[in-house]
C-alpha cells in the first residue's frame, strides 16, 4: 500500500469529500423543498427529497473509486454480477454500465463514445460499451477519474455483449477476468444450470482472495447478502407503491434512484436510503399526492430508459396526464428479492443470478409484462426498441402484438437507444408518443 | 466435380429412414445428432430467402442471419426438417431460439443448446450435462436413444471428417481449383453426410491453384456470402489461402483422447475449437491464432468479411486490426447484407486493398 495514495484517499474520501457532499446534499434538499412549495400547479409533483441523499451516496461512491488505486483493490463488474463475494472481500466496485448511464444522463456520450469509434469500435455495438471504452481511451468522465481494475467480474446474465466487452477490458488492463457464465433460461432453471453457476462462484473465491490478499469471511458474506436482500425488498416495495392511484412515483423516479440498488447493494447505507425513500413515498400516498398531478393514464415502460431524454420524455408524457408508473428494467433489481436466502449465500447467488429478466425467455418476459399490466392497472405500454441492446429488444415485436391482442391495451414500439442520442429523433418520437396517447383516449 | 444439392441429400437421407435436423450457426454436436438418427443440415441465413416474415418478427438492427432464418424456417422448403436446433451463439440467436419457441411456433420442435464460455473443469461437466439433456430432447423429438457404442462410432466418423477438413482448409495451396469451387466444396460439409464429403474431397485435383503470383489473403468472418466474392477477389489478382470463418475453420475442433468416455470426448470436442469470439476466447489468444495462421499460409493481409450487426465480430476487430498492423499485416473490414450482390463500393474497396498489397 502506498503511503501518499493512502493519505490522499483518507483526506478526500474520509474527511473532505463527505463534508462537501453533505453540504451539497443540504443545498439540493433546500432546492427540492423550495421547488415543491413554488410549483404547486406544476405537471409533476417534483423530485423526491431522498434523491438528494441518493446523489450524495453515488457521488461518494465515485469519489472513493477516484482515490482507490494503491489503497484498495478495485473490481470492475457487470450490473448483474454476483458482487456479494467481492464486497465481503472489501473490493471497491466499479460498474461501467452505471458510469456509462451517468455519461448519458449528463449528455456527454457523443464526445466520449467518439473516442472509441475513432479507434474502430462500430456504432452498431452497445452504446454503454462504446461509452466505457471511449472513456478508457480518452480519459474523459464526469466523475473525475475511474480507478484501474485489479480484477474484472463479468456475468453474462444480462447479455453476451458484456463478455465481448470485458474481453476487451481484460486485454487492455491485463488483469484476471472472472466469468460467471449463466445459461439462458428458455424454460425453468434446471439443476445442471444451477450447479454450473454454483461451481463457478466457488471457483471464483480463491481467485478473488488472491487478488484481495485476504480470506473470505463467511460471516461477512452473510451480512452483505442480508443487506442485498433487504435493499432489494425495499426497492421492490417502493416500486410496488406505484400500484396506488394516483401513483406517488413515476418510472423516471425509479430510473433516477436505481443507482444504489445496482452499485451499492450489500451495504447498510443502501438499506437505510431505501427505507427513507419508502417512507417519503408513503407520505405522498397519505397526502394524496400523485407524481403526475393529473394522472389520467398509467403506462408500462419496457427496456432500458433513454438516459439522455429522461426529463423531456417525463414532461411530455405528464403534459398529457400520462404516468409511466412502472418499468420492468427497474423492477429487475427487486423482483428476485423473495428468492434470496441469506443463510446459504452461494447457493442463493447461483439461483438468483440465473434469473434476471434478461436471462429469461421472450415468452417469460411477456408474461412478466402482462402481470405488471394487471397488478398496476395499466392502460398502455411503451416498448423502447433499443437499437444497441439486442437482448432486451429482440422479441419486442411479438410482445407488443400480444399485449395488444391478448390484453387489449395500446402498445407502442419506440425506436431509440439507451445512451446514444444520434440514434434518436426528437420529432419522430414526440409524434409517435402523441399518437399513442391519443389511442389510449 | 459434382456436389449433390441440399434437396438431393434430403431425399437420400429420408429414403434411408433418417430424420433431418435444421441447425443454426455455429457450434453443435454433429456426432450426437447422427447417433440419435438425425442428419444435420445447417441454416446460415440462407441468403436467398424472402426476409419479409423474419422482418415482421425482428428489428432491422438484428443481423440478416437471424431474420433470414426466421423466414426460412416457416417456409415450405423447411418442412423437410423434423426438428430445429438453435445453439446459443450470441444474443441474436438466443432471441431467435426464444421467439421461435414462444411466438412463431414452427411445426417442428425447436431445441436449444447452451455453449459454456469458459474452459474450466466446470465447463466440461456442464457441457456433458447439457449434451445429455439435448440427447433426451432428441428422443422426445422422435429420435433414437443414444447409446455409448453408437456415439463412439459417430465420434470416430467425426474424427475422420475433421481430419479431411483440416487437410483441405489448412493446405489450400495443394489444390488446383479456383477459390469459388474450393470454398463451395468446403462449405458442402454444412449438409453432406461425412462419408460423402470425404469422398468428394478425395477427388479434388492436386496441384497449384490457378492464377499467377496472386496476392495471398486470409478471410475471416461468419459466412462468405455471396460466393461470387471469391470470383471478384480472383478478378483483382487476389487468392484466399486460409480462412478464419465461422462456417469453416473455426469448427476445426480438437478431438479428445479416446480413453475418455464418449460423452466427455464429445464435450471436450465442443470446447476445443480454435479461438473465436462467440465462445469467449481471450482476444490475445485469438490474435496469436490469427498471426500463426497468417504466417503458416504466407498470407499478406486479412479480409474481415462480416454480416452487418454482428456484435461478437465487431468487438474484437479494433484490437485484432491493431495487433496485425503492428506485425505488418493489412486488414480490410467489410460488412455485407446477406442475399445482396456485392456492391460496387465494396468491389472498389477490395480492389484498393489488393492494390496496396501489390
Ligand atoms: S445495454 Fe444491453 S447490450 Fe448493453 S450491456 Fe446492457 S444488456 Fe448488454
Ligand atoms: S452473424 Fe453474428 S450476430 Fe448474427 S447470428 Fe451470427 S454470430 Fe450472431
PDB file of C-alpha atoms in Angstrom, chain B residues 17-257:
ATOM      1  CA  UNK B  17     -35.379 -43.531 -42.889  1.00  0.00           C
ATOM      2  CA  UNK B  18     -33.243 -40.877 -41.225  1.00  0.00           C
ATOM      3  CA  UNK B  19     -34.605 -37.616 -39.941  1.00  0.00           C
ATOM      4  CA  UNK B  20     -33.426 -34.119 -40.775  1.00  0.00           C
ATOM      5  CA  UNK B  21     -32.321 -31.525 -38.232  1.00  0.00           C
ATOM      6  CA  UNK B  22     -32.144 -27.918 -39.409  1.00  0.00           C
ATOM      7  CA  UNK B  23     -29.268 -26.450 -37.413  1.00  0.00           C
ATOM      8  CA  UNK B  24     -28.467 -22.791 -36.858  1.00  0.00           C
ATOM      9  CA  UNK B  25     -24.882 -21.461 -36.504  1.00  0.00           C
ATOM     10  CA  UNK B  26     -22.234 -22.084 -35.227  1.00  0.00           C
ATOM     11  CA  UNK B  27     -21.179 -24.972 -32.963  1.00  0.00           C
ATOM     12  CA  UNK B  28     -23.233 -28.100 -32.376  1.00  0.00           C
ATOM     13  CA  UNK B  29     -22.572 -31.770 -31.679  1.00  0.00           C
ATOM     14  CA  UNK B  30     -22.838 -33.388 -35.087  1.00  0.00           C
ATOM     15  CA  UNK B  31     -21.930 -36.880 -33.768  1.00  0.00           C
ATOM     16  CA  UNK B  32     -24.716 -36.713 -31.198  1.00  0.00           C
ATOM     17  CA  UNK B  33     -27.340 -35.743 -33.769  1.00  0.00           C
ATOM     18  CA  UNK B  34     -26.265 -38.576 -36.026  1.00  0.00           C
ATOM     19  CA  UNK B  35     -26.216 -41.044 -33.148  1.00  0.00           C
ATOM     20  CA  UNK B  36     -29.824 -40.069 -32.419  1.00  0.00           C
ATOM     21  CA  UNK B  37     -30.771 -40.679 -36.050  1.00  0.00           C
ATOM     22  CA  UNK B  38     -30.814 -37.087 -37.276  1.00  0.00           C
ATOM     23  CA  UNK B  39     -28.902 -35.826 -40.277  1.00  0.00           C
ATOM     24  CA  UNK B  40     -27.904 -32.187 -39.677  1.00  0.00           C
ATOM     25  CA  UNK B  41     -28.361 -29.617 -42.415  1.00  0.00           C
ATOM     26  CA  UNK B  42     -27.095 -26.183 -41.487  1.00  0.00           C
ATOM     27  CA  UNK B  43     -29.034 -22.960 -41.984  1.00  0.00           C
ATOM     28  CA  UNK B  44     -26.734 -19.942 -42.464  1.00  0.00           C
ATOM     29  CA  UNK B  45     -29.389 -17.439 -43.350  1.00  0.00           C
ATOM     30  CA  UNK B  46     -29.991 -18.743 -46.027  1.00  0.00           C
ATOM     31  CA  UNK B  47     -29.111 -15.840 -48.296  1.00  0.00           C
ATOM     32  CA  UNK B  48     -31.760 -16.207 -50.985  1.00  0.00           C
ATOM     33  CA  UNK B  49     -34.918 -16.198 -48.998  1.00  0.00           C
ATOM     34  CA  UNK B  50     -37.623 -13.563 -48.887  1.00  0.00           C
ATOM     35  CA  UNK B  51     -36.936 -11.963 -45.480  1.00  0.00           C
ATOM     36  CA  UNK B  52     -40.453 -10.496 -45.079  1.00  0.00           C
ATOM     37  CA  UNK B  53     -41.532 -12.901 -42.343  1.00  0.00           C
ATOM     38  CA  UNK B  54     -38.262 -12.505 -40.459  1.00  0.00           C
ATOM     39  CA  UNK B  55     -38.594  -8.733 -40.707  1.00  0.00           C
ATOM     40  CA  UNK B  56     -42.037  -8.997 -39.142  1.00  0.00           C
ATOM     41  CA  UNK B  57     -40.524 -10.540 -36.013  1.00  0.00           C
ATOM     42  CA  UNK B  58     -37.085  -8.946 -35.720  1.00  0.00           C
ATOM     43  CA  UNK B  59     -35.989  -5.334 -35.805  1.00  0.00           C
ATOM     44  CA  UNK B  60     -33.903  -4.134 -38.742  1.00  0.00           C
ATOM     45  CA  UNK B  61     -30.856  -3.900 -36.457  1.00  0.00           C
ATOM     46  CA  UNK B  62     -30.830  -7.673 -35.978  1.00  0.00           C
ATOM     47  CA  UNK B  63     -28.368  -9.469 -38.260  1.00  0.00           C
ATOM     48  CA  UNK B  64     -29.647 -10.958 -41.502  1.00  0.00           C
ATOM     49  CA  UNK B  65     -28.685 -14.499 -40.477  1.00  0.00           C
ATOM     50  CA  UNK B  66     -31.430 -14.342 -37.861  1.00  0.00           C
ATOM     51  CA  UNK B  67     -34.008 -12.520 -39.978  1.00  0.00           C
ATOM     52  CA  UNK B  68     -33.495 -14.816 -42.964  1.00  0.00           C
ATOM     53  CA  UNK B  69     -33.510 -17.934 -40.814  1.00  0.00           C
ATOM     54  CA  UNK B  70     -36.842 -16.944 -39.267  1.00  0.00           C
ATOM     55  CA  UNK B  71     -38.323 -16.568 -42.758  1.00  0.00           C
ATOM     56  CA  UNK B  72     -36.826 -19.805 -43.982  1.00  0.00           C
ATOM     57  CA  UNK B  73     -37.859 -21.937 -41.027  1.00  0.00           C
ATOM     58  CA  UNK B  74     -41.548 -21.246 -41.580  1.00  0.00           C
ATOM     59  CA  UNK B  75     -41.326 -21.648 -45.353  1.00  0.00           C
ATOM     60  CA  UNK B  76     -42.438 -24.643 -47.390  1.00  0.00           C
ATOM     61  CA  UNK B  77     -38.808 -25.527 -48.060  1.00  0.00           C
ATOM     62  CA  UNK B  78     -38.201 -26.108 -44.354  1.00  0.00           C
ATOM     63  CA  UNK B  79     -40.990 -28.625 -43.926  1.00  0.00           C
ATOM     64  CA  UNK B  80     -38.490 -31.403 -44.694  1.00  0.00           C
ATOM     65  CA  UNK B  81     -36.860 -30.719 -41.329  1.00  0.00           C
ATOM     66  CA  UNK B  82     -38.008 -32.854 -38.411  1.00  0.00           C
ATOM     67  CA  UNK B  83     -36.530 -30.541 -35.831  1.00  0.00           C
ATOM     68  CA  UNK B  84     -34.777 -27.218 -35.471  1.00  0.00           C
ATOM     69  CA  UNK B  85     -31.693 -26.824 -33.303  1.00  0.00           C
ATOM     70  CA  UNK B  86     -30.645 -23.333 -32.205  1.00  0.00           C
ATOM     71  CA  UNK B  87     -27.263 -23.212 -30.481  1.00  0.00           C
ATOM     72  CA  UNK B  88     -26.736 -20.282 -28.110  1.00  0.00           C
ATOM     73  CA  UNK B  89     -24.168 -18.457 -30.216  1.00  0.00           C
ATOM     74  CA  UNK B  90     -24.966 -14.825 -29.459  1.00  0.00           C
ATOM     75  CA  UNK B  91     -27.704 -12.556 -28.124  1.00  0.00           C
ATOM     76  CA  UNK B  92     -29.411 -12.532 -31.518  1.00  0.00           C
ATOM     77  CA  UNK B  93     -29.568 -16.314 -31.897  1.00  0.00           C
ATOM     78  CA  UNK B  94     -30.722 -16.523 -28.295  1.00  0.00           C
ATOM     79  CA  UNK B  95     -33.542 -14.203 -29.347  1.00  0.00           C
ATOM     80  CA  UNK B  96     -34.305 -16.284 -32.422  1.00  0.00           C
ATOM     81  CA  UNK B  97     -34.488 -19.510 -30.384  1.00  0.00           C
ATOM     82  CA  UNK B  98     -36.754 -17.896 -27.864  1.00  0.00           C
ATOM     83  CA  UNK B  99     -39.047 -16.190 -30.387  1.00  0.00           C
ATOM     84  CA  UNK B 100     -39.346 -19.441 -32.349  1.00  0.00           C
ATOM     85  CA  UNK B 101     -40.355 -21.348 -29.232  1.00  0.00           C
ATOM     86  CA  UNK B 102     -42.593 -18.691 -27.676  1.00  0.00           C
ATOM     87  CA  UNK B 103     -44.185 -16.931 -30.619  1.00  0.00           C
ATOM     88  CA  UNK B 104     -43.533 -18.262 -34.110  1.00  0.00           C
ATOM     89  CA  UNK B 105     -44.001 -21.917 -33.149  1.00  0.00           C
ATOM     90  CA  UNK B 106     -42.942 -23.672 -36.357  1.00  0.00           C
ATOM     91  CA  UNK B 107     -44.348 -27.133 -36.928  1.00  0.00           C
ATOM     92  CA  UNK B 108     -41.119 -28.850 -35.850  1.00  0.00           C
ATOM     93  CA  UNK B 109     -39.865 -28.997 -32.262  1.00  0.00           C
ATOM     94  CA  UNK B 110     -37.279 -26.299 -31.543  1.00  0.00           C
ATOM     95  CA  UNK B 111     -34.367 -27.442 -29.387  1.00  0.00           C
ATOM     96  CA  UNK B 112     -31.631 -25.274 -27.919  1.00  0.00           C
ATOM     97  CA  UNK B 113     -28.095 -25.842 -26.756  1.00  0.00           C
ATOM     98  CA  UNK B 114     -26.106 -23.605 -24.438  1.00  0.00           C
ATOM     99  CA  UNK B 115     -22.345 -23.264 -25.003  1.00  0.00           C
ATOM    100  CA  UNK B 116     -20.197 -22.862 -21.953  1.00  0.00           C
ATOM    101  CA  UNK B 117     -17.973 -19.834 -22.480  1.00  0.00           C
ATOM    102  CA  UNK B 118     -15.131 -20.916 -20.226  1.00  0.00           C
ATOM    103  CA  UNK B 119     -12.599 -23.725 -20.480  1.00  0.00           C
ATOM    104  CA  UNK B 120     -12.598 -24.924 -16.855  1.00  0.00           C
ATOM    105  CA  UNK B 121     -13.479 -28.340 -15.495  1.00  0.00           C
ATOM    106  CA  UNK B 122     -16.918 -26.998 -14.531  1.00  0.00           C
ATOM    107  CA  UNK B 123     -17.430 -26.037 -18.181  1.00  0.00           C
ATOM    108  CA  UNK B 124     -16.667 -29.592 -19.242  1.00  0.00           C
ATOM    109  CA  UNK B 125     -19.064 -31.003 -16.647  1.00  0.00           C
ATOM    110  CA  UNK B 126     -21.777 -28.563 -17.618  1.00  0.00           C
ATOM    111  CA  UNK B 127     -21.297 -29.356 -21.303  1.00  0.00           C
ATOM    112  CA  UNK B 128     -21.632 -33.084 -20.637  1.00  0.00           C
ATOM    113  CA  UNK B 129     -24.885 -32.443 -18.750  1.00  0.00           C
ATOM    114  CA  UNK B 130     -26.137 -30.110 -21.468  1.00  0.00           C
ATOM    115  CA  UNK B 131     -25.345 -32.686 -24.185  1.00  0.00           C
ATOM    116  CA  UNK B 132     -27.191 -35.367 -22.239  1.00  0.00           C
ATOM    117  CA  UNK B 133     -30.150 -33.015 -21.873  1.00  0.00           C
ATOM    118  CA  UNK B 134     -30.078 -32.486 -25.626  1.00  0.00           C
ATOM    119  CA  UNK B 135     -29.913 -36.246 -26.186  1.00  0.00           C
ATOM    120  CA  UNK B 136     -33.147 -36.678 -24.166  1.00  0.00           C
ATOM    121  CA  UNK B 137     -34.784 -33.859 -26.088  1.00  0.00           C
ATOM    122  CA  UNK B 138     -33.793 -35.560 -29.342  1.00  0.00           C
ATOM    123  CA  UNK B 139     -35.582 -38.706 -28.209  1.00  0.00           C
ATOM    124  CA  UNK B 140     -38.683 -36.665 -27.395  1.00  0.00           C
ATOM    125  CA  UNK B 141     -38.428 -35.182 -30.877  1.00  0.00           C
ATOM    126  CA  UNK B 142     -38.683 -38.667 -32.404  1.00  0.00           C
ATOM    127  CA  UNK B 143     -35.015 -39.645 -32.388  1.00  0.00           C
ATOM    128  CA  UNK B 144     -33.346 -42.729 -31.016  1.00  0.00           C
ATOM    129  CA  UNK B 145     -31.932 -43.115 -27.531  1.00  0.00           C
ATOM    130  CA  UNK B 146     -28.192 -42.594 -27.760  1.00  0.00           C
ATOM    131  CA  UNK B 147     -26.063 -45.476 -26.556  1.00  0.00           C
ATOM    132  CA  UNK B 148     -22.364 -45.099 -25.897  1.00  0.00           C
ATOM    133  CA  UNK B 149     -21.363 -47.522 -28.616  1.00  0.00           C
ATOM    134  CA  UNK B 150     -23.161 -45.582 -31.346  1.00  0.00           C
ATOM    135  CA  UNK B 151     -21.857 -42.311 -30.014  1.00  0.00           C
ATOM    136  CA  UNK B 152     -18.303 -43.671 -30.005  1.00  0.00           C
ATOM    137  CA  UNK B 153     -18.716 -44.793 -33.603  1.00  0.00           C
ATOM    138  CA  UNK B 154     -20.017 -41.367 -34.622  1.00  0.00           C
ATOM    139  CA  UNK B 155     -17.110 -39.712 -32.849  1.00  0.00           C
ATOM    140  CA  UNK B 156     -14.758 -41.786 -34.988  1.00  0.00           C
ATOM    141  CA  UNK B 157     -16.648 -40.702 -38.118  1.00  0.00           C
ATOM    142  CA  UNK B 158     -16.385 -37.105 -36.966  1.00  0.00           C
ATOM    143  CA  UNK B 159     -12.664 -37.517 -36.375  1.00  0.00           C
ATOM    144  CA  UNK B 160     -12.204 -38.612 -39.998  1.00  0.00           C
ATOM    145  CA  UNK B 161     -14.367 -35.742 -41.226  1.00  0.00           C
ATOM    146  CA  UNK B 162     -12.351 -33.219 -39.236  1.00  0.00           C
ATOM    147  CA  UNK B 163      -9.099 -34.707 -40.462  1.00  0.00           C
ATOM    148  CA  UNK B 164     -10.270 -34.395 -44.062  1.00  0.00           C
ATOM    149  CA  UNK B 165     -11.430 -30.847 -43.489  1.00  0.00           C
ATOM    150  CA  UNK B 166      -8.142 -29.950 -41.842  1.00  0.00           C
ATOM    151  CA  UNK B 167      -6.292 -31.391 -44.839  1.00  0.00           C
ATOM    152  CA  UNK B 168      -8.243 -29.068 -47.104  1.00  0.00           C
ATOM    153  CA  UNK B 169      -8.655 -25.879 -45.111  1.00  0.00           C
ATOM    154  CA  UNK B 170      -5.074 -25.751 -43.891  1.00  0.00           C
ATOM    155  CA  UNK B 171      -3.489 -26.643 -47.237  1.00  0.00           C
ATOM    156  CA  UNK B 172      -5.229 -24.537 -49.830  1.00  0.00           C
ATOM    157  CA  UNK B 173      -2.091 -24.308 -51.977  1.00  0.00           C
ATOM    158  CA  UNK B 174      -2.216 -28.035 -52.741  1.00  0.00           C
ATOM    159  CA  UNK B 175      -5.432 -27.967 -54.751  1.00  0.00           C
ATOM    160  CA  UNK B 176      -5.672 -26.984 -58.393  1.00  0.00           C
ATOM    161  CA  UNK B 177      -9.147 -25.466 -58.404  1.00  0.00           C
ATOM    162  CA  UNK B 178     -10.311 -21.873 -58.169  1.00  0.00           C
ATOM    163  CA  UNK B 179     -11.330 -20.313 -54.867  1.00  0.00           C
ATOM    164  CA  UNK B 180     -15.012 -20.347 -55.568  1.00  0.00           C
ATOM    165  CA  UNK B 181     -15.053 -24.076 -56.358  1.00  0.00           C
ATOM    166  CA  UNK B 182     -12.761 -24.822 -53.456  1.00  0.00           C
ATOM    167  CA  UNK B 183     -14.823 -22.988 -50.850  1.00  0.00           C
ATOM    168  CA  UNK B 184     -18.105 -24.201 -52.356  1.00  0.00           C
ATOM    169  CA  UNK B 185     -16.863 -27.707 -51.797  1.00  0.00           C
ATOM    170  CA  UNK B 186     -15.649 -26.973 -48.294  1.00  0.00           C
ATOM    171  CA  UNK B 187     -18.975 -25.472 -47.386  1.00  0.00           C
ATOM    172  CA  UNK B 188     -20.798 -28.577 -48.540  1.00  0.00           C
ATOM    173  CA  UNK B 189     -19.877 -30.092 -45.157  1.00  0.00           C
ATOM    174  CA  UNK B 190     -22.809 -27.981 -43.933  1.00  0.00           C
ATOM    175  CA  UNK B 191     -25.194 -30.569 -45.407  1.00  0.00           C
ATOM    176  CA  UNK B 192     -23.349 -33.592 -46.798  1.00  0.00           C
ATOM    177  CA  UNK B 193     -23.086 -36.820 -44.843  1.00  0.00           C
ATOM    178  CA  UNK B 194     -19.449 -37.128 -43.648  1.00  0.00           C
ATOM    179  CA  UNK B 195     -18.570 -40.043 -45.897  1.00  0.00           C
ATOM    180  CA  UNK B 196     -19.912 -38.221 -48.975  1.00  0.00           C
ATOM    181  CA  UNK B 197     -17.902 -35.158 -48.088  1.00  0.00           C
ATOM    182  CA  UNK B 198     -14.710 -37.165 -47.567  1.00  0.00           C
ATOM    183  CA  UNK B 199     -15.222 -38.970 -50.883  1.00  0.00           C
ATOM    184  CA  UNK B 200     -15.648 -35.675 -52.733  1.00  0.00           C
ATOM    185  CA  UNK B 201     -12.554 -34.262 -51.073  1.00  0.00           C
ATOM    186  CA  UNK B 202     -10.551 -37.164 -52.491  1.00  0.00           C
ATOM    187  CA  UNK B 203     -11.494 -36.097 -55.979  1.00  0.00           C
ATOM    188  CA  UNK B 204     -10.168 -32.562 -55.860  1.00  0.00           C
ATOM    189  CA  UNK B 205      -7.326 -32.320 -58.364  1.00  0.00           C
ATOM    190  CA  UNK B 206      -3.991 -31.817 -56.663  1.00  0.00           C
ATOM    191  CA  UNK B 207      -1.602 -29.181 -57.929  1.00  0.00           C
ATOM    192  CA  UNK B 208      -1.128 -25.445 -57.901  1.00  0.00           C
ATOM    193  CA  UNK B 209      -4.270 -23.313 -57.768  1.00  0.00           C
ATOM    194  CA  UNK B 210      -4.940 -21.200 -60.866  1.00  0.00           C
ATOM    195  CA  UNK B 211      -3.708 -17.589 -61.032  1.00  0.00           C
ATOM    196  CA  UNK B 212      -0.203 -16.249 -61.357  1.00  0.00           C
ATOM    197  CA  UNK B 213       1.607 -14.723 -58.393  1.00  0.00           C
ATOM    198  CA  UNK B 214      -1.621 -13.683 -56.732  1.00  0.00           C
ATOM    199  CA  UNK B 215      -1.897 -11.522 -53.629  1.00  0.00           C
ATOM    200  CA  UNK B 216      -2.401 -14.006 -50.818  1.00  0.00           C
ATOM    201  CA  UNK B 217      -5.238 -13.230 -48.419  1.00  0.00           C
ATOM    202  CA  UNK B 218      -6.818 -14.846 -45.409  1.00  0.00           C
ATOM    203  CA  UNK B 219     -10.561 -14.394 -44.923  1.00  0.00           C
ATOM    204  CA  UNK B 220     -12.264 -14.044 -41.543  1.00  0.00           C
ATOM    205  CA  UNK B 221     -15.910 -13.609 -40.567  1.00  0.00           C
ATOM    206  CA  UNK B 222     -19.081 -15.622 -40.268  1.00  0.00           C
ATOM    207  CA  UNK B 223     -20.009 -16.819 -43.722  1.00  0.00           C
ATOM    208  CA  UNK B 224     -18.696 -15.857 -47.203  1.00  0.00           C
ATOM    209  CA  UNK B 225     -21.923 -14.870 -48.947  1.00  0.00           C
ATOM    210  CA  UNK B 226     -22.410 -14.316 -51.803  1.00  0.00           C
ATOM    211  CA  UNK B 227     -19.847 -16.845 -53.045  1.00  0.00           C
ATOM    212  CA  UNK B 228     -19.155 -14.588 -56.019  1.00  0.00           C
ATOM    213  CA  UNK B 229     -16.927 -12.652 -53.636  1.00  0.00           C
ATOM    214  CA  UNK B 230     -14.257 -15.250 -54.424  1.00  0.00           C
ATOM    215  CA  UNK B 231     -14.548 -14.534 -58.169  1.00  0.00           C
ATOM    216  CA  UNK B 232     -14.262 -10.809 -57.566  1.00  0.00           C
ATOM    217  CA  UNK B 233     -11.168 -11.332 -55.451  1.00  0.00           C
ATOM    218  CA  UNK B 234      -9.637 -13.515 -58.149  1.00  0.00           C
ATOM    219  CA  UNK B 235     -10.534 -10.876 -60.762  1.00  0.00           C
ATOM    220  CA  UNK B 236      -8.410  -8.293 -58.989  1.00  0.00           C
ATOM    221  CA  UNK B 237      -5.492 -10.674 -58.587  1.00  0.00           C
ATOM    222  CA  UNK B 238      -6.052 -11.972 -55.045  1.00  0.00           C
ATOM    223  CA  UNK B 239      -6.479 -15.502 -53.749  1.00  0.00           C
ATOM    224  CA  UNK B 240      -7.826 -16.766 -50.439  1.00  0.00           C
ATOM    225  CA  UNK B 241      -5.145 -19.019 -48.970  1.00  0.00           C
ATOM    226  CA  UNK B 242      -6.584 -19.517 -45.487  1.00  0.00           C
ATOM    227  CA  UNK B 243      -9.757 -18.858 -43.558  1.00  0.00           C
ATOM    228  CA  UNK B 244     -10.988 -17.964 -40.113  1.00  0.00           C
ATOM    229  CA  UNK B 245     -14.646 -18.336 -40.988  1.00  0.00           C
ATOM    230  CA  UNK B 246     -17.281 -19.452 -38.516  1.00  0.00           C
ATOM    231  CA  UNK B 247     -18.716 -21.850 -41.083  1.00  0.00           C
ATOM    232  CA  UNK B 248     -15.303 -23.427 -41.790  1.00  0.00           C
ATOM    233  CA  UNK B 249     -12.040 -23.282 -39.856  1.00  0.00           C
ATOM    234  CA  UNK B 250     -13.484 -22.048 -36.569  1.00  0.00           C
ATOM    235  CA  UNK B 251     -15.028 -25.513 -36.378  1.00  0.00           C
ATOM    236  CA  UNK B 252     -11.844 -27.496 -36.743  1.00  0.00           C
ATOM    237  CA  UNK B 253     -12.332 -28.998 -33.287  1.00  0.00           C
ATOM    238  CA  UNK B 254      -9.594 -30.836 -31.485  1.00  0.00           C
ATOM    239  CA  UNK B 255     -10.578 -34.441 -30.998  1.00  0.00           C
ATOM    240  CA  UNK B 256     -10.146 -35.718 -27.470  1.00  0.00           C
ATOM    241  CA  UNK B 257      -8.307 -38.724 -26.123  1.00  0.00           C
TER     242      UNK B 257
END
